[in-house]
Amino acid sequence: MIIQYLTNNSLQTKRIGKEFAKKILKLPFEKKAAVICLVGDLGGGKTTFLQGFAKGLGIKERILSPSFVIMRKFQIPKIKTQISKFRNFYHIDCYRIKKPKSILDLGFKKIISDPQNIIAIEWANQVQRIIPQEAIWIQFDYLGKNKRKIVIKNG
Ligand code: ADP
Ligand code: MG
């Protein structure tokens, strides 16, 4: 399924991220983690989307562009885990990554095999060959100062 959005400001992009998180929380049980790949222009809104997404997961901590930290782990709070099988949210940014090995060294295989994990990967195209087949892809295009196109491809 493909869903396309046009947004006119960052708040709208955050709202889409937040609604998307609610859908992810309700996914039926699978044997693996939920993997979400965010790709497209620098400044396209990937991190902004994930700020809304984390809010939708009930996470209070701020989501930053992890420029030097490649991966950050967040606990999904109890209020959400009562209605969802997911327990952890991983935010990975591959902007500076040249080789998939950098991610594999962080225990990537184990993280994506745990059905309690949600993993969002910015610049996932940089490590395309280690992304599982079932991943959801989201493309961000910069259309103008405040305009963005967001396309979600699920399956
Ligand atoms: P990326 O992670 O894709 O590089 P960011 O989310 O870090 O992009 O940056 C997007 C920047 O563009 C932010 O400064 C944000 O405030 C701004 N912006 C302006 N309009 C939008 C919009 N419609 N959606 C998302 N971000 C927007
Ligand atoms: Mg970013």
PDB file of N, CA, C and O in Angstrom, residues 83-124:
ATOM      1  N   ILE A  83      -1.228  -1.837  25.447  1.00  0.00           N
ATOM      2  CA  ILE A  83      -2.045  -2.069  24.255  1.00  0.00           C
ATOM      3  C   ILE A  83      -1.214  -2.552  23.066  1.00  0.00           C
ATOM      4  O   ILE A  83      -1.728  -2.717  21.978  1.00  0.00           O
ATOM      5  N   SER A  84       0.073  -2.780  23.285  1.00  0.00           N
ATOM      6  CA  SER A  84       0.948  -3.132  22.170  1.00  0.00           C
ATOM      7  C   SER A  84       1.996  -4.138  22.609  1.00  0.00           C
ATOM      8  O   SER A  84       2.389  -4.182  23.768  1.00  0.00           O
ATOM      9  N   LYS A  85       2.468  -4.928  21.647  1.00  0.00           N
ATOM     10  CA  LYS A  85       3.526  -5.905  21.934  1.00  0.00           C
ATOM     11  C   LYS A  85       4.900  -5.238  21.955  1.00  0.00           C
ATOM     12  O   LYS A  85       5.878  -5.829  22.387  1.00  0.00           O
ATOM     13  N   PHE A  86       4.995  -3.988  21.457  1.00  0.00           N
ATOM     14  CA  PHE A  86       6.300  -3.331  21.339  1.00  0.00           C
ATOM     15  C   PHE A  86       6.752  -2.728  22.668  1.00  0.00           C
ATOM     16  O   PHE A  86       5.941  -2.173  23.406  1.00  0.00           O
ATOM     17  N   ARG A  87       8.055  -2.835  22.943  1.00  0.00           N
ATOM     18  CA  ARG A  87       8.624  -2.353  24.209  1.00  0.00           C
ATOM     19  C   ARG A  87       9.711  -1.288  24.015  1.00  0.00           C
ATOM     20  O   ARG A  87       9.944  -0.479  24.893  1.00  0.00           O
ATOM     21  N   ASN A  88      10.427  -1.371  22.881  1.00  0.00           N
ATOM     22  CA  ASN A  88      11.581  -0.477  22.674  1.00  0.00           C
ATOM     23  C   ASN A  88      11.505   0.200  21.322  1.00  0.00           C
ATOM     24  O   ASN A  88      11.016  -0.371  20.353  1.00  0.00           O
ATOM     25  N   PHE A  89      12.038   1.419  21.291  1.00  0.00           N
ATOM     26  CA  PHE A  89      12.147   2.150  20.033  1.00  0.00           C
ATOM     27  C   PHE A  89      13.623   2.488  19.806  1.00  0.00           C
ATOM     28  O   PHE A  89      14.269   3.083  20.668  1.00  0.00           O
ATOM     29  N   TYR A  90      14.143   2.100  18.658  1.00  0.00           N
ATOM     30  CA  TYR A  90      15.524   2.424  18.274  1.00  0.00           C
ATOM     31  C   TYR A  90      15.501   3.460  17.163  1.00  0.00           C
ATOM     32  O   TYR A  90      14.787   3.294  16.179  1.00  0.00           O
ATOM     33  N   HIS A  91      16.280   4.506  17.339  1.00  0.00           N
ATOM     34  CA  HIS A  91      16.444   5.514  16.300  1.00  0.00           C
ATOM     35  C   HIS A  91      17.876   5.419  15.777  1.00  0.00           C
ATOM     36  O   HIS A  91      18.827   5.617  16.531  1.00  0.00           O
ATOM     37  N   ILE A  92      18.003   5.097  14.508  1.00  0.00           N
ATOM     38  CA  ILE A  92      19.321   4.935  13.892  1.00  0.00           C
ATOM     39  C   ILE A  92      19.468   5.969  12.780  1.00  0.00           C
ATOM     40  O   ILE A  92      18.508   6.227  12.037  1.00  0.00           O
ATOM     41  N   ASP A  93      20.637   6.589  12.686  1.00  0.00           N
ATOM     42  CA  ASP A  93      20.888   7.547  11.605  1.00  0.00           C
ATOM     43  C   ASP A  93      22.142   7.126  10.847  1.00  0.00           C
ATOM     44  O   ASP A  93      23.236   7.100  11.400  1.00  0.00           O
ATOM     45  N   CYS A  94      21.974   6.785   9.590  1.00  0.00           N
ATOM     46  CA  CYS A  94      23.086   6.258   8.788  1.00  0.00           C
ATOM     47  C   CYS A  94      23.731   7.316   7.913  1.00  0.00           C
ATOM     48  O   CYS A  94      24.500   6.984   7.006  1.00  0.00           O
ATOM     49  N   TYR A  95      23.437   8.586   8.180  1.00  0.00           N
ATOM     50  CA  TYR A  95      23.965   9.674   7.337  1.00  0.00           C
ATOM     51  C   TYR A  95      25.472   9.566   7.158  1.00  0.00           C
ATOM     52  O   TYR A  95      25.998   9.735   6.069  1.00  0.00           O
ATOM     53  N   ARG A  96      26.176   9.292   8.254  1.00  0.00           N
ATOM     54  CA  ARG A  96      27.635   9.234   8.197  1.00  0.00           C
ATOM     55  C   ARG A  96      28.180   7.826   7.952  1.00  0.00           C
ATOM     56  O   ARG A  96      29.395   7.636   7.941  1.00  0.00           O
ATOM     57  N   ILE A  97      27.287   6.877   7.801  1.00  0.00           N
ATOM     58  CA  ILE A  97      27.714   5.485   7.674  1.00  0.00           C
ATOM     59  C   ILE A  97      28.091   5.178   6.230  1.00  0.00           C
ATOM     60  O   ILE A  97      27.327   5.463   5.309  1.00  0.00           O
ATOM     61  N   LYS A  98      29.256   4.600   6.062  1.00  0.00           N
ATOM     62  CA  LYS A  98      29.673   4.230   4.707  1.00  0.00           C
ATOM     63  C   LYS A  98      29.492   2.729   4.468  1.00  0.00           C
ATOM     64  O   LYS A  98      29.225   2.295   3.355  1.00  0.00           O
ATOM     65  N   LYS A  99      29.635   1.957   5.553  1.00  0.00           N
ATOM     66  CA  LYS A  99      29.524   0.504   5.402  1.00  0.00           C
ATOM     67  C   LYS A  99      28.514  -0.077   6.397  1.00  0.00           C
ATOM     68  O   LYS A  99      28.493   0.330   7.557  1.00  0.00           O
ATOM     69  N   PRO A 100      27.704  -1.037   5.930  1.00  0.00           N
ATOM     70  CA  PRO A 100      26.742  -1.672   6.826  1.00  0.00           C
ATOM     71  C   PRO A 100      27.394  -2.232   8.095  1.00  0.00           C
ATOM     72  O   PRO A 100      26.746  -2.332   9.130  1.00  0.00           O
ATOM     73  N   LYS A 101      28.676  -2.572   8.005  1.00  0.00           N
ATOM     74  CA  LYS A 101      29.375  -3.158   9.165  1.00  0.00           C
ATOM     75  C   LYS A 101      29.259  -2.269  10.412  1.00  0.00           C
ATOM     76  O   LYS A 101      29.124  -2.777  11.531  1.00  0.00           O
ATOM     77  N   SER A 102      29.276  -0.959  10.213  1.00  0.00           N
ATOM     78  CA  SER A 102      29.173  -0.034  11.352  1.00  0.00           C
ATOM     79  C   SER A 102      27.891  -0.273  12.145  1.00  0.00           C
ATOM     80  O   SER A 102      27.846  -0.091  13.353  1.00  0.00           O
ATOM     81  N   ILE A 103      26.836  -0.649  11.433  1.00  0.00           N
ATOM     82  CA  ILE A 103      25.548  -0.923  12.076  1.00  0.00           C
ATOM     83  C   ILE A 103      25.534  -2.346  12.629  1.00  0.00           C
ATOM     84  O   ILE A 103      25.058  -2.582  13.740  1.00  0.00           O
ATOM     85  N   LEU A 104      26.070  -3.266  11.855  1.00  0.00           N
ATOM     86  CA  LEU A 104      26.111  -4.664  12.302  1.00  0.00           C
ATOM     87  C   LEU A 104      26.882  -4.784  13.614  1.00  0.00           C
ATOM     88  O   LEU A 104      26.504  -5.544  14.505  1.00  0.00           O
ATOM     89  N   ASP A 105      27.945  -3.981  13.764  1.00  0.00           N
ATOM     90  CA  ASP A 105      28.756  -3.995  14.979  1.00  0.00           C
ATOM     91  C   ASP A 105      27.982  -3.537  16.216  1.00  0.00           C
ATOM     92  O   ASP A 105      28.409  -3.778  17.338  1.00  0.00           O
ATOM     93  N   LEU A 106      26.868  -2.850  15.998  1.00  0.00           N
ATOM     94  CA  LEU A 106      26.048  -2.390  17.125  1.00  0.00           C
ATOM     95  C   LEU A 106      24.993  -3.426  17.528  1.00  0.00           C
ATOM     96  O   LEU A 106      24.114  -3.144  18.341  1.00  0.00           O
ATOM     97  N   GLY A 107      25.067  -4.605  16.917  1.00  0.00           N
ATOM     98  CA  GLY A 107      24.118  -5.667  17.258  1.00  0.00           C
ATOM     99  C   GLY A 107      22.826  -5.590  16.460  1.00  0.00           C
ATOM    100  O   GLY A 107      21.773  -6.056  16.899  1.00  0.00           O
ATOM    101  N   PHE A 108      22.922  -5.030  15.260  1.00  0.00           N
ATOM    102  CA  PHE A 108      21.745  -4.803  14.416  1.00  0.00           C
ATOM    103  C   PHE A 108      20.903  -6.059  14.193  1.00  0.00           C
ATOM    104  O   PHE A 108      19.676  -6.039  14.311  1.00  0.00           O
ATOM    105  N   LYS A 109      21.573  -7.178  13.898  1.00  0.00           N
ATOM    106  CA  LYS A 109      20.851  -8.430  13.590  1.00  0.00           C
ATOM    107  C   LYS A 109      19.943  -8.850  14.740  1.00  0.00           C
ATOM    108  O   LYS A 109      18.808  -9.263  14.530  1.00  0.00           O
ATOM    109  N   LYS A 110      20.490  -8.726  15.953  1.00  0.00           N
ATOM    110  CA  LYS A 110      19.725  -9.120  17.143  1.00  0.00           C
ATOM    111  C   LYS A 110      18.551  -8.157  17.363  1.00  0.00           C
ATOM    112  O   LYS A 110      17.440  -8.578  17.698  1.00  0.00           O
ATOM    113  N   ILE A 111      18.811  -6.885  17.150  1.00  0.00           N
ATOM    114  CA  ILE A 111      17.776  -5.861  17.373  1.00  0.00           C
ATOM    115  C   ILE A 111      16.601  -6.057  16.409  1.00  0.00           C
ATOM    116  O   ILE A 111      15.441  -5.984  16.809  1.00  0.00           O
ATOM    117  N   ILE A 112      16.909  -6.358  15.130  1.00  0.00           N
ATOM    118  CA  ILE A 112      15.802  -6.512  14.161  1.00  0.00           C
ATOM    119  C   ILE A 112      15.116  -7.876  14.275  1.00  0.00           C
ATOM    120  O   ILE A 112      14.073  -8.090  13.657  1.00  0.00           O
ATOM    121  N   SER A 113      15.689  -8.785  15.070  1.00  0.00           N
ATOM    122  CA  SER A 113      15.021 -10.085  15.211  1.00  0.00           C
ATOM    123  C   SER A 113      14.114 -10.116  16.447  1.00  0.00           C
ATOM    124  O   SER A 113      13.374 -11.076  16.641  1.00  0.00           O
ATOM    125  N   ASP A 114      14.134  -9.055  17.246  1.00  0.00           N
ATOM    126  CA  ASP A 114      13.309  -9.030  18.457  1.00  0.00           C
ATOM    127  C   ASP A 114      11.948  -8.393  18.171  1.00  0.00           C
ATOM    128  O   ASP A 114      11.855  -7.196  17.867  1.00  0.00           O
ATOM    129  N   PRO A 115      10.855  -9.185  18.258  1.00  0.00           N
ATOM    130  CA  PRO A 115       9.519  -8.672  17.926  1.00  0.00           C
ATOM    131  C   PRO A 115       9.034  -7.552  18.838  1.00  0.00           C
ATOM    132  O   PRO A 115       8.015  -6.920  18.551  1.00  0.00           O
ATOM    133  N   GLN A 116       9.752  -7.272  19.926  1.00  0.00           N
ATOM    134  CA  GLN A 116       9.347  -6.183  20.826  1.00  0.00           C
ATOM    135  C   GLN A 116       9.935  -4.830  20.401  1.00  0.00           C
ATOM    136  O   GLN A 116       9.673  -3.815  21.039  1.00  0.00           O
ATOM    137  N   ASN A 117      10.708  -4.828  19.323  1.00  0.00           N
ATOM    138  CA  ASN A 117      11.391  -3.605  18.910  1.00  0.00           C
ATOM    139  C   ASN A 117      10.749  -2.924  17.700  1.00  0.00           C
ATOM    140  O   ASN A 117      10.321  -3.594  16.763  1.00  0.00           O
ATOM    141  N   ILE A 118      10.746  -1.597  17.747  1.00  0.00           N
ATOM    142  CA  ILE A 118      10.448  -0.778  16.567  1.00  0.00           C
ATOM    143  C   ILE A 118      11.756  -0.069  16.229  1.00  0.00           C
ATOM    144  O   ILE A 118      12.385   0.525  17.113  1.00  0.00           O
ATOM    145  N   ILE A 119      12.179  -0.153  14.968  1.00  0.00           N
ATOM    146  CA  ILE A 119      13.444   0.467  14.565  1.00  0.00           C
ATOM    147  C   ILE A 119      13.195   1.434  13.415  1.00  0.00           C
ATOM    148  O   ILE A 119      12.650   1.046  12.375  1.00  0.00           O
ATOM    149  N   ALA A 120      13.563   2.688  13.624  1.00  0.00           N
ATOM    150  CA  ALA A 120      13.462   3.687  12.560  1.00  0.00           C
ATOM    151  C   ALA A 120      14.879   4.019  12.105  1.00  0.00           C
ATOM    152  O   ALA A 120      15.738   4.360  12.916  1.00  0.00           O
ATOM    153  N   ILE A 121      15.114   3.900  10.789  1.00  0.00           N
ATOM    154  CA  ILE A 121      16.459   4.091  10.254  1.00  0.00           C
ATOM    155  C   ILE A 121      16.469   5.221   9.234  1.00  0.00           C
ATOM    156  O   ILE A 121      15.913   5.084   8.133  1.00  0.00           O
ATOM    157  N   GLU A 122      17.076   6.362   9.621  1.00  0.00           N
ATOM    158  CA  GLU A 122      17.241   7.458   8.656  1.00  0.00           C
ATOM    159  C   GLU A 122      18.396   7.117   7.718  1.00  0.00           C
ATOM    160  O   GLU A 122      19.375   6.514   8.132  1.00  0.00           O
ATOM    161  N   TRP A 123      18.285   7.502   6.469  1.00  0.00           N
ATOM    162  CA  TRP A 123      19.292   7.231   5.433  1.00  0.00           C
ATOM    163  C   TRP A 123      19.527   5.722   5.284  1.00  0.00           C
ATOM    164  O   TRP A 123      20.657   5.272   5.081  1.00  0.00           O
ATOM    165  N   ALA A 124      18.449   4.944   5.359  1.00  0.00           N
ATOM    166  CA  ALA A 124      18.555   3.486   5.292  1.00  0.00           C
ATOM    167  C   ALA A 124      19.139   3.017   3.957  1.00  0.00           C
ATOM    168  O   ALA A 124      19.701   1.925   3.862  1.00  0.00           O
TER     169      ALA A 124
END
